[in-house]
Coordinates of C-alpha atoms and ligand atoms in Angstrom, one line a residue:
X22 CA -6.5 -15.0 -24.9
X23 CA -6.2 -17.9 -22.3
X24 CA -3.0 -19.3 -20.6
X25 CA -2.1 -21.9 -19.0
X26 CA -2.0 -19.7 -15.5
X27 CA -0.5 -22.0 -12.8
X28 CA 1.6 -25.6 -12.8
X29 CA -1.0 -27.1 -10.9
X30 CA -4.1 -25.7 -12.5
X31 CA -5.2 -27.6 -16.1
X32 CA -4.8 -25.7 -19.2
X33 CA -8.1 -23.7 -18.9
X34 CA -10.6 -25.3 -21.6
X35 CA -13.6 -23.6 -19.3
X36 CA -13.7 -20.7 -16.6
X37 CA -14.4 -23.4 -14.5
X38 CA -10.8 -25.1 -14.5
X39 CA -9.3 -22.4 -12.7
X40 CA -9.0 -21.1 -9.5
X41 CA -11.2 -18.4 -7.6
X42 CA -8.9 -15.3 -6.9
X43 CA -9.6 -14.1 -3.6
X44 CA -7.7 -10.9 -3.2
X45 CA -7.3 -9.1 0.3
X46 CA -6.2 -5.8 0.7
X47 CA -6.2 -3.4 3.7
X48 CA -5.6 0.0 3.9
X49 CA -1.9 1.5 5.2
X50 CA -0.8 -1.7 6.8
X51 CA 2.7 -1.8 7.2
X52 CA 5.0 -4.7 6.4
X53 CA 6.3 -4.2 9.9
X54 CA 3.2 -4.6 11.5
X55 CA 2.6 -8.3 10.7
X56 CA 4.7 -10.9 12.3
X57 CA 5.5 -12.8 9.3
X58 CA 7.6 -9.8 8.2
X59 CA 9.7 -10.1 11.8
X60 CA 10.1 -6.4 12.5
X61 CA 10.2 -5.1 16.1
X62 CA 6.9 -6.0 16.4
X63 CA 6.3 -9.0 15.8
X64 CA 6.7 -10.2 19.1
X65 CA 3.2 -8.7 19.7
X66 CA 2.0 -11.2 17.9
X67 CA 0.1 -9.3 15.6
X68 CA -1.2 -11.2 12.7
X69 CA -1.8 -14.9 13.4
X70 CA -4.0 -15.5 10.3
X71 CA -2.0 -13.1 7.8
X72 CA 1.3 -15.5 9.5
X73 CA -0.6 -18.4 8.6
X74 CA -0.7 -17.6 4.7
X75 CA 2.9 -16.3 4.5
X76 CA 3.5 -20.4 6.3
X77 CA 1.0 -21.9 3.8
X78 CA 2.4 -20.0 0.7
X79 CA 5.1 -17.4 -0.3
X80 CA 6.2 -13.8 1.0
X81 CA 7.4 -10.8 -0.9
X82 CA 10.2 -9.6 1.3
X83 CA 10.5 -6.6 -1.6
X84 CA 7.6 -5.4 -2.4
X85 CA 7.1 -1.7 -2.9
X86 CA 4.1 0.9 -3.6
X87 CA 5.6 3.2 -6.9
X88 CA 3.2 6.3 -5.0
X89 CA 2.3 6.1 -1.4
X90 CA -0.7 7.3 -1.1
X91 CA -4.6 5.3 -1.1
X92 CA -6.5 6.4 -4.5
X93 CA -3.4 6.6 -6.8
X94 CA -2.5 2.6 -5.3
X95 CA -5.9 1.1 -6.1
X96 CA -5.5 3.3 -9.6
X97 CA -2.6 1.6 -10.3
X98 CA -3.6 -1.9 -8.6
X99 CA -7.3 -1.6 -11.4
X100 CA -5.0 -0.5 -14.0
X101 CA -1.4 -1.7 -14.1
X102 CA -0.1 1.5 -14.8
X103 CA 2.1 4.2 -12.9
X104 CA -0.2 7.4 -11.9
X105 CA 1.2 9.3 -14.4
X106 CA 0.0 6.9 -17.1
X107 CA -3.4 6.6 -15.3
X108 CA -3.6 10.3 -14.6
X109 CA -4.1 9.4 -11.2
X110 CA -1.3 10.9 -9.4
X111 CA -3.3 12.9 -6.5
X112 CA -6.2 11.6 -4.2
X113 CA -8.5 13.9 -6.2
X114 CA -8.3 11.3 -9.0
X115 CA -10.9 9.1 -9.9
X116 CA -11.2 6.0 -12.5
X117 CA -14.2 5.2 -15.4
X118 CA -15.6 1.9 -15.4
X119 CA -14.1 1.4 -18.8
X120 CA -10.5 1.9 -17.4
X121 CA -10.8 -0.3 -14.4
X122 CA -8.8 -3.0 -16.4
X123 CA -8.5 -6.0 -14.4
X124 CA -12.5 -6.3 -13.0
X125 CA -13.3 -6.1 -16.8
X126 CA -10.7 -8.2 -18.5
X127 CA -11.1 -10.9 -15.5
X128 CA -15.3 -10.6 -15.9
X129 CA -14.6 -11.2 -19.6
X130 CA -12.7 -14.4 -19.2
X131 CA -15.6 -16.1 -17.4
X132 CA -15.4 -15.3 -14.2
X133 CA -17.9 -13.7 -11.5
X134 CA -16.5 -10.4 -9.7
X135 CA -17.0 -8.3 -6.7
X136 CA -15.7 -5.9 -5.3
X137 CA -16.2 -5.0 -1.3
X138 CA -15.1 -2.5 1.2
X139 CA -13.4 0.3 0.4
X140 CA -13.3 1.5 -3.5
X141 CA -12.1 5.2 -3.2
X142 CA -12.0 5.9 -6.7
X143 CA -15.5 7.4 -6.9
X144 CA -16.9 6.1 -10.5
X145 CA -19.1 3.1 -10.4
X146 CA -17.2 -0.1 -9.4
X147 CA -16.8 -2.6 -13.1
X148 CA -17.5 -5.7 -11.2
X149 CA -20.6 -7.9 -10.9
X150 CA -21.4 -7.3 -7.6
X151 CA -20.4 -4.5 -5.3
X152 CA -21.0 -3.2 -2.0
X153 CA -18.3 0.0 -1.4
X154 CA -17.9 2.6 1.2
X155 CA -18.2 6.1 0.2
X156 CA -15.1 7.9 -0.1
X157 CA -13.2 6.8 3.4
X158 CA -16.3 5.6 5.0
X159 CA -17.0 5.6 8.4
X160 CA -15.3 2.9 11.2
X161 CA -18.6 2.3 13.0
X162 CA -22.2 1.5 11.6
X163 CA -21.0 2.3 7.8
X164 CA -23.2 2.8 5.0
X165 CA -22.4 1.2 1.7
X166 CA -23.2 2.0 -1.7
X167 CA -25.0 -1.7 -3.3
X168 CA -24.7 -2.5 -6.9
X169 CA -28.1 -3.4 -8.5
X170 CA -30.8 -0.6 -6.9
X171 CA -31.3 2.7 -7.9
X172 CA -30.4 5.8 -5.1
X173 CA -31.4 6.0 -2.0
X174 CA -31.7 2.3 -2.2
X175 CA -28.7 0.9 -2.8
X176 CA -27.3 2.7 0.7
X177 CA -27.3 -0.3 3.0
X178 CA -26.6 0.6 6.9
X179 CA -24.7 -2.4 8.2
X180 CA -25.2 -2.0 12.5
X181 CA -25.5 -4.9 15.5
X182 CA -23.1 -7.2 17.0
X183 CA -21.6 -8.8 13.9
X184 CA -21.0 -5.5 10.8
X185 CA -21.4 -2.4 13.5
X186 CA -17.9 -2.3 13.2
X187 CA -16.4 -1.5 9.4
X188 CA -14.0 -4.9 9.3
X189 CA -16.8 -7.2 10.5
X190 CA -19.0 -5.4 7.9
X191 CA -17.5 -5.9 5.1
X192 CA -16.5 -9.3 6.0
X193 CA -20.5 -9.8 6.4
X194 CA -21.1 -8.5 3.1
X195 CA -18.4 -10.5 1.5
X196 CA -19.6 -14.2 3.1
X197 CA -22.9 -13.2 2.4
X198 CA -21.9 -12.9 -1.6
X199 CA -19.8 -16.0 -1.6
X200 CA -22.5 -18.0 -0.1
X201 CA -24.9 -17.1 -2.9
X202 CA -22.2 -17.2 -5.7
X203 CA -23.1 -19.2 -9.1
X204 CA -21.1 -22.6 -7.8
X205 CA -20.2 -23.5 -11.9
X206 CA -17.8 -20.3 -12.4
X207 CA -14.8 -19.3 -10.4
X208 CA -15.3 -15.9 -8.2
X209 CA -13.0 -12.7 -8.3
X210 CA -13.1 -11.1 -5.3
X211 CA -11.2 -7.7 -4.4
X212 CA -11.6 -7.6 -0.5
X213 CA -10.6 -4.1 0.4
X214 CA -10.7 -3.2 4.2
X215 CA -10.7 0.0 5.4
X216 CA -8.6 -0.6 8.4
X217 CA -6.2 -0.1 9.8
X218 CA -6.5 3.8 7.9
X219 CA -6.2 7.0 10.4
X220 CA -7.7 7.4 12.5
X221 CA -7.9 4.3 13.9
X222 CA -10.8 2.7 15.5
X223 CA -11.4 -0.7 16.9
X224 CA -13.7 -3.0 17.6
X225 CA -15.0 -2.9 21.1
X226 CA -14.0 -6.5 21.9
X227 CA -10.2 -4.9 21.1
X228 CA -10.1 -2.5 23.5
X229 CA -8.1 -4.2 26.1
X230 CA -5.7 -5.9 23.9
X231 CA -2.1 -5.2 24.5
X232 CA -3.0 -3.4 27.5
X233 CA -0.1 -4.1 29.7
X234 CA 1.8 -4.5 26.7
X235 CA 4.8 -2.5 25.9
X236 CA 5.3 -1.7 22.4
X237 CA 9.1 -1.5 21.5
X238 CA 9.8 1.7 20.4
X239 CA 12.1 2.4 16.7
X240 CA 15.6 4.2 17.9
X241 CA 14.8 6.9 15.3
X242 CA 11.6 7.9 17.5
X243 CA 14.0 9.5 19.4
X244 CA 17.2 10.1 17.7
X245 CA 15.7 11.6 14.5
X246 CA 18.3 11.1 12.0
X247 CA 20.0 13.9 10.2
X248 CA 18.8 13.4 6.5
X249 CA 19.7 16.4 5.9
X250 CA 22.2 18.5 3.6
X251 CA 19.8 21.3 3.4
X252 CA 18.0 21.5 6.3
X253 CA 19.3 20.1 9.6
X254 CA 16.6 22.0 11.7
X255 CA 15.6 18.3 13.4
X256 CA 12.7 18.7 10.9
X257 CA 14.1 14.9 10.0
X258 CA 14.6 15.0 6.2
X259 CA 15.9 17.8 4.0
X260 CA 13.5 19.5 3.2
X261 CA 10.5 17.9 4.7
X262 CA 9.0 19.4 7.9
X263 CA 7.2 17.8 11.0
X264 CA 3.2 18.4 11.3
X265 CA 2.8 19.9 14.4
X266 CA -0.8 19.9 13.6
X267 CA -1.2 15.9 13.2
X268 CA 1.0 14.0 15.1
X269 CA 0.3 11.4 17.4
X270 CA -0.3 13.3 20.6
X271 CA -3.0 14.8 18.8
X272 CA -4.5 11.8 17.6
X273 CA -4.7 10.2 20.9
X274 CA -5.3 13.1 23.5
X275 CA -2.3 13.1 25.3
X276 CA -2.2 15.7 28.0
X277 CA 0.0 18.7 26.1
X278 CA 1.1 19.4 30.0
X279 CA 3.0 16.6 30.0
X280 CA 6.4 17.1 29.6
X281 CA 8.0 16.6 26.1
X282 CA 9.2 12.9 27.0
X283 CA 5.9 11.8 28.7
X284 CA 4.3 13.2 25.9
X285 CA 6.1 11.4 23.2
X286 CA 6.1 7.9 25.0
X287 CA 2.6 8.0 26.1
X288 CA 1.7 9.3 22.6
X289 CA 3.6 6.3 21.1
X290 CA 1.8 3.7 23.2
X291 CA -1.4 5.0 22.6
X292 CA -0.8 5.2 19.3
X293 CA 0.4 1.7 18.1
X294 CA -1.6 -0.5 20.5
X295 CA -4.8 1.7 19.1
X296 CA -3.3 1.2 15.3
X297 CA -2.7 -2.5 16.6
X298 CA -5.9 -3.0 17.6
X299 CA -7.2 -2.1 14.4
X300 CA -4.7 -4.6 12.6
X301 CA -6.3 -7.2 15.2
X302 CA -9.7 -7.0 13.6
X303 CA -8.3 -6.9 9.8
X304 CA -6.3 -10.7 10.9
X305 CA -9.1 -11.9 12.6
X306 CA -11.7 -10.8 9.5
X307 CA -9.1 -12.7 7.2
X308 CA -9.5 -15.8 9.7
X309 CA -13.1 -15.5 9.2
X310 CA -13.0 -15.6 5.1
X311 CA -10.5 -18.7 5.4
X312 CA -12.5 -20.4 7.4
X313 CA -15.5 -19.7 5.4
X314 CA -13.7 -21.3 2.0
X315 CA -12.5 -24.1 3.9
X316 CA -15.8 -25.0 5.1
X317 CA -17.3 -24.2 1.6
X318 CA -14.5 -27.0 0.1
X319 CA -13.1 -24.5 -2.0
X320 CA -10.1 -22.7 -0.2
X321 CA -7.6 -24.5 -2.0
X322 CA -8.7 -24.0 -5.0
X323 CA -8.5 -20.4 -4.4
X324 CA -5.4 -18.3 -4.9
X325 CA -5.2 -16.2 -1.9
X326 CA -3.6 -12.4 -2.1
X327 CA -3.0 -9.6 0.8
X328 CA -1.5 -6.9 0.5
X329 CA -1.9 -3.2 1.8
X330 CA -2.4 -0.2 -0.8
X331 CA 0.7 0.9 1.3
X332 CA 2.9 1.2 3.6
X333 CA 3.1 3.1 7.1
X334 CA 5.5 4.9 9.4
X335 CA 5.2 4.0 12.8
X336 CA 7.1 6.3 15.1
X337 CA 10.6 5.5 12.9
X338 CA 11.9 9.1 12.0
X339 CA 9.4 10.4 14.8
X340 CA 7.1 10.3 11.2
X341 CA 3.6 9.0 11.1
X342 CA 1.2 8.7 7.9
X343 CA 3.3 7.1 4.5
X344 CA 3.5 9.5 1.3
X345 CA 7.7 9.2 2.4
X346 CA 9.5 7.5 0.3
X347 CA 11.1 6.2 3.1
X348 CA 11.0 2.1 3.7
X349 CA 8.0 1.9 6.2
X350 CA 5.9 3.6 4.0
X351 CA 7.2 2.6 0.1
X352 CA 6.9 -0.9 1.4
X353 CA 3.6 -3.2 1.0
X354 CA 3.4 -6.5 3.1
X355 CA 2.8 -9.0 -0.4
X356 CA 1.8 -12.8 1.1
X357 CA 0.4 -15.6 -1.7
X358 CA -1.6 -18.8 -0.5
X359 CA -2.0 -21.4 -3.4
X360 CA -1.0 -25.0 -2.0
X361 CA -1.3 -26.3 -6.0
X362 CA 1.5 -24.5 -6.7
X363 CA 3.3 -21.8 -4.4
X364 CA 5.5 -23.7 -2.2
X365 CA 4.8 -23.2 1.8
X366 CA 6.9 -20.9 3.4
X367 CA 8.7 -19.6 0.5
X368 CA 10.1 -16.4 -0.1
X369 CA 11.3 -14.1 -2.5
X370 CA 13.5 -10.9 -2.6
X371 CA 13.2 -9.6 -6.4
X372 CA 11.6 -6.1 -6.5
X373 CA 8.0 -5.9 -6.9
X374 CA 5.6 -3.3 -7.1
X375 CA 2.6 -2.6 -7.7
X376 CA 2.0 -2.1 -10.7
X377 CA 2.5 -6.4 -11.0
X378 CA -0.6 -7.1 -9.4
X379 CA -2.6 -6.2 -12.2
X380 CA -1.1 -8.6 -14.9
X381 CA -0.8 -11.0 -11.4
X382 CA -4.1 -11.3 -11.4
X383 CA -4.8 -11.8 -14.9
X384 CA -2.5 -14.4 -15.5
X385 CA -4.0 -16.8 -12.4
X386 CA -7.4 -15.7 -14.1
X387 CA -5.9 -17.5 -17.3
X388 CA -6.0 -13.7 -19.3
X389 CA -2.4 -12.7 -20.8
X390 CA -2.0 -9.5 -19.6
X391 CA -2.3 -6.2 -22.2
X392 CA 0.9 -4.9 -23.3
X393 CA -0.8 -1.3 -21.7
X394 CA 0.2 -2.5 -18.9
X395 CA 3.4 -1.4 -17.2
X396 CA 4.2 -3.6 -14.1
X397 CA 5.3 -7.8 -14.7
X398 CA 2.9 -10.6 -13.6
X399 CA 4.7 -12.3 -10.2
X400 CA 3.3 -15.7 -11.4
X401 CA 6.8 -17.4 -12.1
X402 CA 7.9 -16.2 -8.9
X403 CA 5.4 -18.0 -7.7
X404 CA 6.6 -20.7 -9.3
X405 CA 9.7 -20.4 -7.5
X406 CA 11.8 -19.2 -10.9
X407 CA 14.1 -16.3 -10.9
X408 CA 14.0 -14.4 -14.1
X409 CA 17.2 -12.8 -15.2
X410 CA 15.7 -10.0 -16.9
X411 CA 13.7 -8.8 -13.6
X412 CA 13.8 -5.4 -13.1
X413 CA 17.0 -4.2 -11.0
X414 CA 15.2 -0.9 -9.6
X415 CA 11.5 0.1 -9.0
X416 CA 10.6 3.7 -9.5
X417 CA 8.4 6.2 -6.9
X418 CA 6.8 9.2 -7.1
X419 CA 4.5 11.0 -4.5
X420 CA 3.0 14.0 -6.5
X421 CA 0.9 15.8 -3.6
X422 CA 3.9 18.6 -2.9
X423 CA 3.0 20.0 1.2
X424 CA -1.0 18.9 1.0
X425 CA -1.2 16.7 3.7
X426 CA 1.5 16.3 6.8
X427 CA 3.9 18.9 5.1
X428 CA 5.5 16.1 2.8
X429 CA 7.6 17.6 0.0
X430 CA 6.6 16.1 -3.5
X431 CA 9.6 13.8 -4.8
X432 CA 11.0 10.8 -6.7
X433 CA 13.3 8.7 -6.7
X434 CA 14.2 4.2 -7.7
X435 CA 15.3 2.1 -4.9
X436 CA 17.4 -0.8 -6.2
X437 CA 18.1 -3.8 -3.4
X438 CA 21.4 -1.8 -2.0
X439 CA 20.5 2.0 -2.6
X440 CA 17.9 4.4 -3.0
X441 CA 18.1 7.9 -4.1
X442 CA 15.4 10.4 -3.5
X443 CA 14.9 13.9 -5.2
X444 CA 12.7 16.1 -3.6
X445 CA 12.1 18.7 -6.4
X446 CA 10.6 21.0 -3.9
X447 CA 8.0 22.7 -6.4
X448 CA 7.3 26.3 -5.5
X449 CA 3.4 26.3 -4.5
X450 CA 1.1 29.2 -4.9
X451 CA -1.1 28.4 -2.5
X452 CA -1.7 31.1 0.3
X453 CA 0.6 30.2 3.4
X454 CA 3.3 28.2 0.6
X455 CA 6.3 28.3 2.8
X456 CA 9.9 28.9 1.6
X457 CA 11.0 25.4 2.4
X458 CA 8.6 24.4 -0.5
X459 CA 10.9 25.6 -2.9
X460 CA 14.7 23.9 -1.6
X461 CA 15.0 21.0 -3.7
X462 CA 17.2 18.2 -2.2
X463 CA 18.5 15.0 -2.9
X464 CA 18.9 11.3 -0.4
X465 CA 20.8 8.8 -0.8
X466 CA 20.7 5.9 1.4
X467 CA 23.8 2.5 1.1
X468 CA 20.6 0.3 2.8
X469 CA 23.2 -2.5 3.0
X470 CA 25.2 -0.1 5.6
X471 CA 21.7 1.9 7.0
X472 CA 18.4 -0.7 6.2
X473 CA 16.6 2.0 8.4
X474 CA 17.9 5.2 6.5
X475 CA 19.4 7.3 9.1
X476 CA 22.7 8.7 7.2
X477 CA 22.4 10.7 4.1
X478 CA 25.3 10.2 2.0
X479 CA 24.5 11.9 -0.6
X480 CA 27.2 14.4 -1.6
X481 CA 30.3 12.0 0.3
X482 CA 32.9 11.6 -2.0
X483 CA 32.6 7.7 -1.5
X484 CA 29.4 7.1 -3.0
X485 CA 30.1 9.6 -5.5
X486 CA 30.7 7.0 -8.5
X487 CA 27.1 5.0 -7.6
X488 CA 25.5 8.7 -7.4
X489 CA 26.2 8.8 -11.1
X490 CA 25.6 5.5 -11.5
X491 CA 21.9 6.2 -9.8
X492 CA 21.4 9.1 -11.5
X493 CA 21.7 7.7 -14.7
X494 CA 19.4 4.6 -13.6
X495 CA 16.9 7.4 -12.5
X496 CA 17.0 8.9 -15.9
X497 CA 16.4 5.6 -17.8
X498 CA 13.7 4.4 -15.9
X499 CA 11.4 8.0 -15.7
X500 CA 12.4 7.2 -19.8
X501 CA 11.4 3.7 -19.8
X502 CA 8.3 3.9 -18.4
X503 CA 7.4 7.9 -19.9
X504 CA 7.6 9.9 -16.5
X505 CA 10.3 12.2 -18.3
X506 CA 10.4 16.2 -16.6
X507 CA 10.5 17.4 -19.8
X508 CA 7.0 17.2 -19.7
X509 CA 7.2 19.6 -16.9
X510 CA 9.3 22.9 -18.1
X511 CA 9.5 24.0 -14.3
X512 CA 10.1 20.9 -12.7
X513 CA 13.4 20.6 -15.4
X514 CA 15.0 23.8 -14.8
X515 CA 14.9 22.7 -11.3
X516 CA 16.5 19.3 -11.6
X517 CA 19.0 21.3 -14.2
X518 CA 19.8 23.6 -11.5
X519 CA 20.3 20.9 -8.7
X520 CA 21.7 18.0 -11.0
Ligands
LIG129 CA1 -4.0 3.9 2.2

């Protein structure tokens, strides 16, 4: 069952020949809120630990969620799998122990595992060792469910100046378990914060960063761009309507008096420097673990992963929250420290997603990947090889039609110049369903032309040769990887009737 995982690491004759996999994840961080990625802002200067890995080792600069929302990701990051293939398409879903592939199969090949911070897939956690917030947990003095003790003692209150904050406690309980590790075998651990998730909270010693800052705002906060051939109401897409109920304003208690400008700009600030904030103490936590292995003598023999379980819209498209397909939100920041063998300050532009980081982690654990799994281990891109046969187009789909934020349920493949987007727009039955709920409509954005997405051209005569050309892609991959409508006689007739 064992591989040869990395150039640098010896054929593995023992667990103890390979590396420890530490593996960092944080919850709706966007790719352009950490500095290595260089978006607008980066010149905040958010990240200076998360930087340092992307200098010590490689970035992703394509690397997508396939469904944008928290416990289908970490279904599909335990599994490998799309959510249709691990029936966990909706935040209602939940995984067994024995389908929590990679803690097993990695526990199997010899080594010791953990997993800390936030779970959010409610069965018991398949790993050695855990300590996991309940459902979203709680930013300050959080109570975590411990592996080992029966109910009510396995709750453990973490409070006081270094864990009454959720990032410094589940870096706590993380050092803590490294410290005690068996030394002879190499460690798994799955690091999962809960920040920077809505709604934001930060540490106190936060609260007065970026405070005479001024956070550049996206054009698109203001000009919200016309999406739309079926709706052009300034709802921003085309069928997809703005929350009044949850927008920013609301989040930070802007003065409604204000006048609609005020509102929106002060809303903004508050909003990003408080989301910032919150980023802050995720970079600095990730300082902390470094600087733990370093001291320890081990971090570089440690393959270290970060990543978010996805992306995030900041203001662009006046949006907040993810579930869009839209980039801020399909996108996860991907960074890779291994000095044996991942080049410093490489990068690579092939399209990754998330259902890679399952065989990813098997194959640096030495374990070759089950062929039940759907995504492709990154490890030769790691390497630094390109592979020929890469896939050309990675496939989305957000299944929660109007549940939270009024986002439409939709799918759609995003190749490096296009994506197309079909928001199917399933009639709901649920009291106070609105009409929009059943207009289905179709995106297309040239993203060598529009990167950010602000002109529609689906339906101009120009494109309409790579529409077909899309389509057909769209077809073969929901094929491919057994997402076909067929399965789903209404959702057919609709794409029949709007093909
Ligand atoms: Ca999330």
């Amino acid at each position: 069952m064992y591989v040869a995982a990395l150039a640098a690491v010896p054929v593995a004759g023992s667990a103890a020949d390979r590396p420890n996999i530490l593996f960092l994840m944080s919850d709706d961080h966007a790719a352009h809120a950490l500095g290595a990625y260089d978006g607008r802002l980066a010149k905040l200067d958010p990240t200076p630990a998360l930087d340092g890995l992307a200098r010590d080792g490689m970035l992703f600069e394509n690397a997508f969620c396939t469904n944008s929302i928290c416990t289908p990701s970490r279904a599909t990051l335990l599994t490998g799998q799309y959510s249709h293939v691990n029936r966990v398409t909706t935040l209602s879903g939940h995984l067994e122990g024995d389908r929590q592939y990679v803690a097993n199969l990695i526990r199997d090949a010899g080594y010791q595992t953990a997993m800390i911070g936030k779970w959010h897939l409610k069965r018991e956690p398949s790993f050695d060792y855990y300590c996991v917030l309940p459902g979203q947990g709680s930013y300050f003095n959080p109570v975590m469910r411990e592996s080992g003790r029966p109910w009510p003692d396995n709750l453990r209150r973490f409070s006081g100046y270094d864990s009454s904050h959720s990032s410094d406690a589940i870096v706590k309980a993380s050092i803590e378990w490294l410290a005690r590790r068996d030394r002879k075998r190499p460690f798994f651990l799955m690091h999962h914060f809960k920040a920077p998730h809505d709604n934001f909270e930060n540490a106190e010693r936060y609260d007065f960063l970026y405070e005479d800052a001024s956070v550049p705002e996206p054009a698109s906060l203001w000009k919200v761009p016309n999406h739309g051939s079926v709706s052009t109401d300034g709802a921003g897409t085309s069928i997809g309507k703005r929350n009044a109920r949850r927008n920013m304003g609301h989040h930070m208690f802007v003065d409604p008096e204000l006048g609609a400008e005020a509102y929106k700009r002060t809303a903004y600030q508050r909003y990003l420097k408080k989301y910032l904030r919150t980023v802050r103490g995720v970079d600095d936590g990730v300082a902390r673990l470094l600087a733990f292995l370093e001291e320890d003598g081990v971090l570089d023999n440690t393959v270290v992963l970060y990543t978010s379980d996805q992306g995030f819209m900041l203001g662009e498209h006046d949006y907040i929250d993810k579930r869009w397909m839209y980039e801020e939100s399909q996108r996860i920041p991907l960074l890779v420290r291994y000095p044996g063998a991942v080049a410093a300050g490489s990068r690579n532009d092939d399209l990754v997603n998330n259902t890679d980081l399952a065989p990813t982690l098997l194959e640096l654990a030495g374990v070759t990947p089950p062929s039940f799994m759907q995504g492709r281990s990154v490890v030769p891109l790691l390497k630094g090889r390109r592979l020929e046969d890469w896939r050309e187009a990675t496939y989305y789909r957000y299944w929660m039609n109007y549940a939270h934020h009024d986002v439409p349920a939709h799918y759609g493949i995003r190749t490096k110049e296009f994506k197309l987007i079909f928001f199917y727009g399933l009639p709901l039955d649920a009291p106070g369903a609105r009409e929009s709920t059943t207009t289905p409509g179709w995106e297309l954005y040239d993203l060598r032309r529009d990167p950010r997405e602000a002109r529609n051209v689906y339906g101009d005569p120009a494109y309409a040769e790579e529409t077909r050309r899309l389509k057909h892609e769209l077809l073969r991959i929901k094929a491919e990887i057994g997402d076909t409508d067929e399965k789903y006689p209404e959702l057919m007739a609709i794409r029949q009737q709007h093909w």
